[in-house]
Amino acid sequence: MKKQQFEISIDHAMMIGAKAAFDTCLRAAVKKAISTGSDEGSATLRVSFEILTALDNETGELRRMPVLKYKAGYTVPMKESMDATIAESSRLVPSDESGWLLVNGQISMDELLDGDGE
């Protein structure tokens, strides 16, 4: 079934600019995702509207007239991070002064030089 030419839709003739802006952003997002190595992203099209009501002076009828706006955009996250797990075992010990202390089983060079190590 073919859509009517006046049906509210992204395919309506009035929406051609919004649809073209979305297509442009989608292509730009894909290009940026590939060039940065991110390999992911999104493209968005937001259509907002306000419906105004005015009196038609010729017919005396109230007319509803939409004011349509759109915003197209894209985001491509930049992936630069490092994940790691510290393999050294440790424990948390309560402290009156600072709340908690992180204590491990090894003596540091600073402790040896200060004479605090055994």
mmCIF file with all atom_site columns, C-alpha atoms in Angstrom:
data_model
loop_
_atom_site.group_PDB
_atom_site.id
_atom_site.type_symbol
_atom_site.label_atom_id
_atom_site.label_alt_id
_atom_site.label_comp_id
_atom_site.label_asym_id
_atom_site.label_entity_id
_atom_site.label_seq_id
_atom_site.pdbx_PDB_ins_code
_atom_site.Cartn_x
_atom_site.Cartn_y
_atom_site.Cartn_z
_atom_site.occupancy
_atom_site.B_iso_or_equiv
_atom_site.pdbx_formal_charge
_atom_site.auth_seq_id
_atom_site.auth_comp_id
_atom_site.auth_asym_id
_atom_site.auth_atom_id
_atom_site.pdbx_PDB_model_num
ATOM 1   C CA . MET A 1 1   ? 0.000   0.000  0.000  1.00 0.00 ? 1   MET A CA 1
ATOM 2   C CA . LYS A 1 2   ? 1.416   3.394  -1.024 1.00 0.00 ? 2   LYS A CA 1
ATOM 3   C CA . LYS A 1 3   ? 1.522   6.170  1.563  1.00 0.00 ? 3   LYS A CA 1
ATOM 4   C CA . GLN A 1 4   ? -0.531  9.243  0.887  1.00 0.00 ? 4   GLN A CA 1
ATOM 5   C CA . GLN A 1 5   ? 1.451   12.363 0.032  1.00 0.00 ? 5   GLN A CA 1
ATOM 6   C CA . PHE A 1 6   ? 0.069   14.264 3.060  1.00 0.00 ? 6   PHE A CA 1
ATOM 7   C CA . GLU A 1 7   ? 0.672   11.586 5.697  1.00 0.00 ? 7   GLU A CA 1
ATOM 8   C CA . ILE A 1 8   ? 2.843   12.706 8.629  1.00 0.00 ? 8   ILE A CA 1
ATOM 9   C CA . SER A 1 9   ? 6.076   10.832 8.008  1.00 0.00 ? 9   SER A CA 1
ATOM 10  C CA . ILE A 1 10  ? 9.827   11.240 7.594  1.00 0.00 ? 10  ILE A CA 1
ATOM 11  C CA . ASP A 1 11  ? 9.081   10.629 3.902  1.00 0.00 ? 11  ASP A CA 1
ATOM 12  C CA . HIS A 1 12  ? 6.851   13.732 3.657  1.00 0.00 ? 12  HIS A CA 1
ATOM 13  C CA . ALA A 1 13  ? 8.191   16.307 1.174  1.00 0.00 ? 13  ALA A CA 1
ATOM 14  C CA . MET A 1 14  ? 8.541   18.903 3.951  1.00 0.00 ? 14  MET A CA 1
ATOM 15  C CA . MET A 1 15  ? 10.957  16.601 5.793  1.00 0.00 ? 15  MET A CA 1
ATOM 16  C CA . ILE A 1 16  ? 13.451  16.222 2.931  1.00 0.00 ? 16  ILE A CA 1
ATOM 17  C CA . GLY A 1 17  ? 15.952  18.567 4.628  1.00 0.00 ? 17  GLY A CA 1
ATOM 18  C CA . ALA A 1 18  ? 15.779  16.684 7.919  1.00 0.00 ? 18  ALA A CA 1
ATOM 19  C CA . LYS A 1 19  ? 16.183  13.335 6.190  1.00 0.00 ? 19  LYS A CA 1
ATOM 20  C CA . ALA A 1 20  ? 19.176  14.614 4.177  1.00 0.00 ? 20  ALA A CA 1
ATOM 21  C CA . ALA A 1 21  ? 20.802  16.011 7.341  1.00 0.00 ? 21  ALA A CA 1
ATOM 22  C CA . PHE A 1 22  ? 20.430  12.627 9.051  1.00 0.00 ? 22  PHE A CA 1
ATOM 23  C CA . ASP A 1 23  ? 21.915  10.792 6.072  1.00 0.00 ? 23  ASP A CA 1
ATOM 24  C CA . THR A 1 24  ? 24.873  13.214 6.058  1.00 0.00 ? 24  THR A CA 1
ATOM 25  C CA . CYS A 1 25  ? 25.474  12.690 9.786  1.00 0.00 ? 25  CYS A CA 1
ATOM 26  C CA . LEU A 1 26  ? 25.221  8.913  9.442  1.00 0.00 ? 26  LEU A CA 1
ATOM 27  C CA . ARG A 1 27  ? 27.840  8.875  6.689  1.00 0.00 ? 27  ARG A CA 1
ATOM 28  C CA . ALA A 1 28  ? 30.112  11.231 8.678  1.00 0.00 ? 28  ALA A CA 1
ATOM 29  C CA . ALA A 1 29  ? 29.783  9.057  11.802 1.00 0.00 ? 29  ALA A CA 1
ATOM 30  C CA . VAL A 1 30  ? 30.770  5.895  9.949  1.00 0.00 ? 30  VAL A CA 1
ATOM 31  C CA . LYS A 1 31  ? 33.738  7.651  8.326  1.00 0.00 ? 31  LYS A CA 1
ATOM 32  C CA . LYS A 1 32  ? 34.908  9.090  11.674 1.00 0.00 ? 32  LYS A CA 1
ATOM 33  C CA . ALA A 1 33  ? 34.471  5.756  13.491 1.00 0.00 ? 33  ALA A CA 1
ATOM 34  C CA . ILE A 1 34  ? 36.651  3.994  10.924 1.00 0.00 ? 34  ILE A CA 1
ATOM 35  C CA . SER A 1 35  ? 39.306  6.737  10.747 1.00 0.00 ? 35  SER A CA 1
ATOM 36  C CA . THR A 1 36  ? 39.703  6.950  14.543 1.00 0.00 ? 36  THR A CA 1
ATOM 37  C CA . GLY A 1 37  ? 39.657  3.203  15.116 1.00 0.00 ? 37  GLY A CA 1
ATOM 38  C CA . SER A 1 38  ? 36.662  3.556  17.418 1.00 0.00 ? 38  SER A CA 1
ATOM 39  C CA . ASP A 1 39  ? 34.528  1.390  15.113 1.00 0.00 ? 39  ASP A CA 1
ATOM 40  C CA . GLU A 1 40  ? 31.311  2.487  16.815 1.00 0.00 ? 40  GLU A CA 1
ATOM 41  C CA . GLY A 1 41  ? 29.078  5.504  17.086 1.00 0.00 ? 41  GLY A CA 1
ATOM 42  C CA . SER A 1 42  ? 25.579  6.799  16.543 1.00 0.00 ? 42  SER A CA 1
ATOM 43  C CA . ALA A 1 43  ? 23.679  9.215  14.349 1.00 0.00 ? 43  ALA A CA 1
ATOM 44  C CA . THR A 1 44  ? 20.519  10.924 15.535 1.00 0.00 ? 44  THR A CA 1
ATOM 45  C CA . LEU A 1 45  ? 17.690  12.961 14.136 1.00 0.00 ? 45  LEU A CA 1
ATOM 46  C CA . ARG A 1 46  ? 15.414  14.776 16.532 1.00 0.00 ? 46  ARG A CA 1
ATOM 47  C CA . VAL A 1 47  ? 12.258  16.361 15.180 1.00 0.00 ? 47  VAL A CA 1
ATOM 48  C CA . SER A 1 48  ? 10.413  18.743 17.459 1.00 0.00 ? 48  SER A CA 1
ATOM 49  C CA . PHE A 1 49  ? 7.236   20.628 16.774 1.00 0.00 ? 49  PHE A CA 1
ATOM 50  C CA . GLU A 1 50  ? 4.897   23.227 18.168 1.00 0.00 ? 50  GLU A CA 1
ATOM 51  C CA . ILE A 1 51  ? 1.318   23.424 16.984 1.00 0.00 ? 51  ILE A CA 1
ATOM 52  C CA . LEU A 1 52  ? -0.056  26.935 16.697 1.00 0.00 ? 52  LEU A CA 1
ATOM 53  C CA . THR A 1 53  ? -3.756  27.697 16.392 1.00 0.00 ? 53  THR A CA 1
ATOM 54  C CA . ALA A 1 54  ? -4.922  30.717 14.407 1.00 0.00 ? 54  ALA A CA 1
ATOM 55  C CA . LEU A 1 55  ? -8.209  31.988 13.062 1.00 0.00 ? 55  LEU A CA 1
ATOM 56  C CA . ASP A 1 56  ? -8.610  31.967 9.278  1.00 0.00 ? 56  ASP A CA 1
ATOM 57  C CA . ASN A 1 57  ? -10.105 35.395 8.562  1.00 0.00 ? 57  ASN A CA 1
ATOM 58  C CA . GLU A 1 58  ? -11.691 34.275 5.285  1.00 0.00 ? 58  GLU A CA 1
ATOM 59  C CA . THR A 1 59  ? -13.478 31.150 6.550  1.00 0.00 ? 59  THR A CA 1
ATOM 60  C CA . GLY A 1 60  ? -13.725 31.869 10.271 1.00 0.00 ? 60  GLY A CA 1
ATOM 61  C CA . GLU A 1 61  ? -12.298 28.411 11.009 1.00 0.00 ? 61  GLU A CA 1
ATOM 62  C CA . LEU A 1 62  ? -9.501  27.669 13.416 1.00 0.00 ? 62  LEU A CA 1
ATOM 63  C CA . ARG A 1 63  ? -6.391  26.346 11.699 1.00 0.00 ? 63  ARG A CA 1
ATOM 64  C CA . ARG A 1 64  ? -3.727  24.241 13.335 1.00 0.00 ? 64  ARG A CA 1
ATOM 65  C CA . MET A 1 65  ? -0.297  25.020 11.941 1.00 0.00 ? 65  MET A CA 1
ATOM 66  C CA . PRO A 1 66  ? 2.795   23.066 12.978 1.00 0.00 ? 66  PRO A CA 1
ATOM 67  C CA . VAL A 1 67  ? 6.174   24.683 13.348 1.00 0.00 ? 67  VAL A CA 1
ATOM 68  C CA . LEU A 1 68  ? 8.658   21.870 12.716 1.00 0.00 ? 68  LEU A CA 1
ATOM 69  C CA . LYS A 1 69  ? 12.311  21.936 13.739 1.00 0.00 ? 69  LYS A CA 1
ATOM 70  C CA . TYR A 1 70  ? 14.993  19.303 13.473 1.00 0.00 ? 70  TYR A CA 1
ATOM 71  C CA . LYS A 1 71  ? 18.466  18.642 14.786 1.00 0.00 ? 71  LYS A CA 1
ATOM 72  C CA . ALA A 1 72  ? 20.751  16.014 13.282 1.00 0.00 ? 72  ALA A CA 1
ATOM 73  C CA . GLY A 1 73  ? 24.009  14.960 14.856 1.00 0.00 ? 73  GLY A CA 1
ATOM 74  C CA . TYR A 1 74  ? 26.423  12.154 15.510 1.00 0.00 ? 74  TYR A CA 1
ATOM 75  C CA . THR A 1 75  ? 28.827  10.938 18.156 1.00 0.00 ? 75  THR A CA 1
ATOM 76  C CA . VAL A 1 76  ? 31.831  8.697  17.848 1.00 0.00 ? 76  VAL A CA 1
ATOM 77  C CA . PRO A 1 77  ? 33.499  7.829  21.148 1.00 0.00 ? 77  PRO A CA 1
ATOM 78  C CA . MET A 1 78  ? 37.245  8.018  21.255 1.00 0.00 ? 78  MET A CA 1
ATOM 79  C CA . LYS A 1 79  ? 38.553  4.843  22.782 1.00 0.00 ? 79  LYS A CA 1
ATOM 80  C CA . GLU A 1 80  ? 41.774  5.412  24.638 1.00 0.00 ? 80  GLU A CA 1
ATOM 81  C CA . SER A 1 81  ? 42.025  3.552  27.906 1.00 0.00 ? 81  SER A CA 1
ATOM 82  C CA . MET A 1 82  ? 43.868  0.833  29.730 1.00 0.00 ? 82  MET A CA 1
ATOM 83  C CA . ASP A 1 83  ? 42.415  -1.859 31.973 1.00 0.00 ? 83  ASP A CA 1
ATOM 84  C CA . ALA A 1 84  ? 44.463  -3.858 34.427 1.00 0.00 ? 84  ALA A CA 1
ATOM 85  C CA . THR A 1 85  ? 44.155  -5.759 37.664 1.00 0.00 ? 85  THR A CA 1
ATOM 86  C CA . ILE A 1 86  ? 46.805  -5.357 40.331 1.00 0.00 ? 86  ILE A CA 1
ATOM 87  C CA . ALA A 1 87  ? 48.037  -8.864 41.051 1.00 0.00 ? 87  ALA A CA 1
ATOM 88  C CA . GLU A 1 88  ? 49.588  -8.047 44.409 1.00 0.00 ? 88  GLU A CA 1
ATOM 89  C CA . SER A 1 89  ? 47.554  -9.254 47.391 1.00 0.00 ? 89  SER A CA 1
ATOM 90  C CA . SER A 1 90  ? 46.613  -6.773 50.084 1.00 0.00 ? 90  SER A CA 1
ATOM 91  C CA . ARG A 1 91  ? 44.120  -6.142 52.844 1.00 0.00 ? 91  ARG A CA 1
ATOM 92  C CA . LEU A 1 92  ? 42.253  -3.226 54.339 1.00 0.00 ? 92  LEU A CA 1
ATOM 93  C CA . VAL A 1 93  ? 42.995  -2.475 57.977 1.00 0.00 ? 93  VAL A CA 1
ATOM 94  C CA . PRO A 1 94  ? 40.935  -0.048 60.079 1.00 0.00 ? 94  PRO A CA 1
ATOM 95  C CA . SER A 1 95  ? 42.729  3.112  61.203 1.00 0.00 ? 95  SER A CA 1
ATOM 96  C CA . ASP A 1 96  ? 41.636  5.692  63.770 1.00 0.00 ? 96  ASP A CA 1
ATOM 97  C CA . GLU A 1 97  ? 43.327  8.514  61.848 1.00 0.00 ? 97  GLU A CA 1
ATOM 98  C CA . SER A 1 98  ? 42.357  7.953  58.220 1.00 0.00 ? 98  SER A CA 1
ATOM 99  C CA . GLY A 1 99  ? 39.548  5.387  58.345 1.00 0.00 ? 99  GLY A CA 1
ATOM 100 C CA . TRP A 1 100 ? 41.249  2.579  56.408 1.00 0.00 ? 100 TRP A CA 1
ATOM 101 C CA . LEU A 1 101 ? 44.774  1.594  55.415 1.00 0.00 ? 101 LEU A CA 1
ATOM 102 C CA . LEU A 1 102 ? 45.789  -0.509 52.423 1.00 0.00 ? 102 LEU A CA 1
ATOM 103 C CA . VAL A 1 103 ? 48.423  -2.973 53.589 1.00 0.00 ? 103 VAL A CA 1
ATOM 104 C CA . ASN A 1 104 ? 50.281  -5.413 51.381 1.00 0.00 ? 104 ASN A CA 1
ATOM 105 C CA . GLY A 1 105 ? 52.724  -8.178 52.273 1.00 0.00 ? 105 GLY A CA 1
ATOM 106 C CA . GLN A 1 106 ? 55.813  -6.603 50.697 1.00 0.00 ? 106 GLN A CA 1
ATOM 107 C CA . ILE A 1 107 ? 58.222  -4.054 52.114 1.00 0.00 ? 107 ILE A CA 1
ATOM 108 C CA . SER A 1 108 ? 58.800  -1.070 49.848 1.00 0.00 ? 108 SER A CA 1
ATOM 109 C CA . MET A 1 109 ? 62.181  0.494  49.095 1.00 0.00 ? 109 MET A CA 1
ATOM 110 C CA . ASP A 1 110 ? 61.051  3.655  50.906 1.00 0.00 ? 110 ASP A CA 1
ATOM 111 C CA . GLU A 1 111 ? 60.344  1.633  54.055 1.00 0.00 ? 111 GLU A CA 1
ATOM 112 C CA . LEU A 1 112 ? 63.793  -0.008 53.869 1.00 0.00 ? 112 LEU A CA 1
ATOM 113 C CA . LEU A 1 113 ? 65.560  3.319  53.403 1.00 0.00 ? 113 LEU A CA 1
ATOM 114 C CA . ASP A 1 114 ? 63.626  4.887  56.287 1.00 0.00 ? 114 ASP A CA 1
ATOM 115 C CA . GLY A 1 115 ? 64.478  1.919  58.512 1.00 0.00 ? 115 GLY A CA 1
ATOM 116 C CA . ASP A 1 116 ? 60.827  1.017  59.013 1.00 0.00 ? 116 ASP A CA 1
ATOM 117 C CA . GLY A 1 117 ? 61.175  -2.419 57.365 1.00 0.00 ? 117 GLY A CA 1
ATOM 118 C CA . GLU A 1 118 ? 62.140  -5.523 59.276 1.00 0.00 ? 118 GLU A CA 1
#
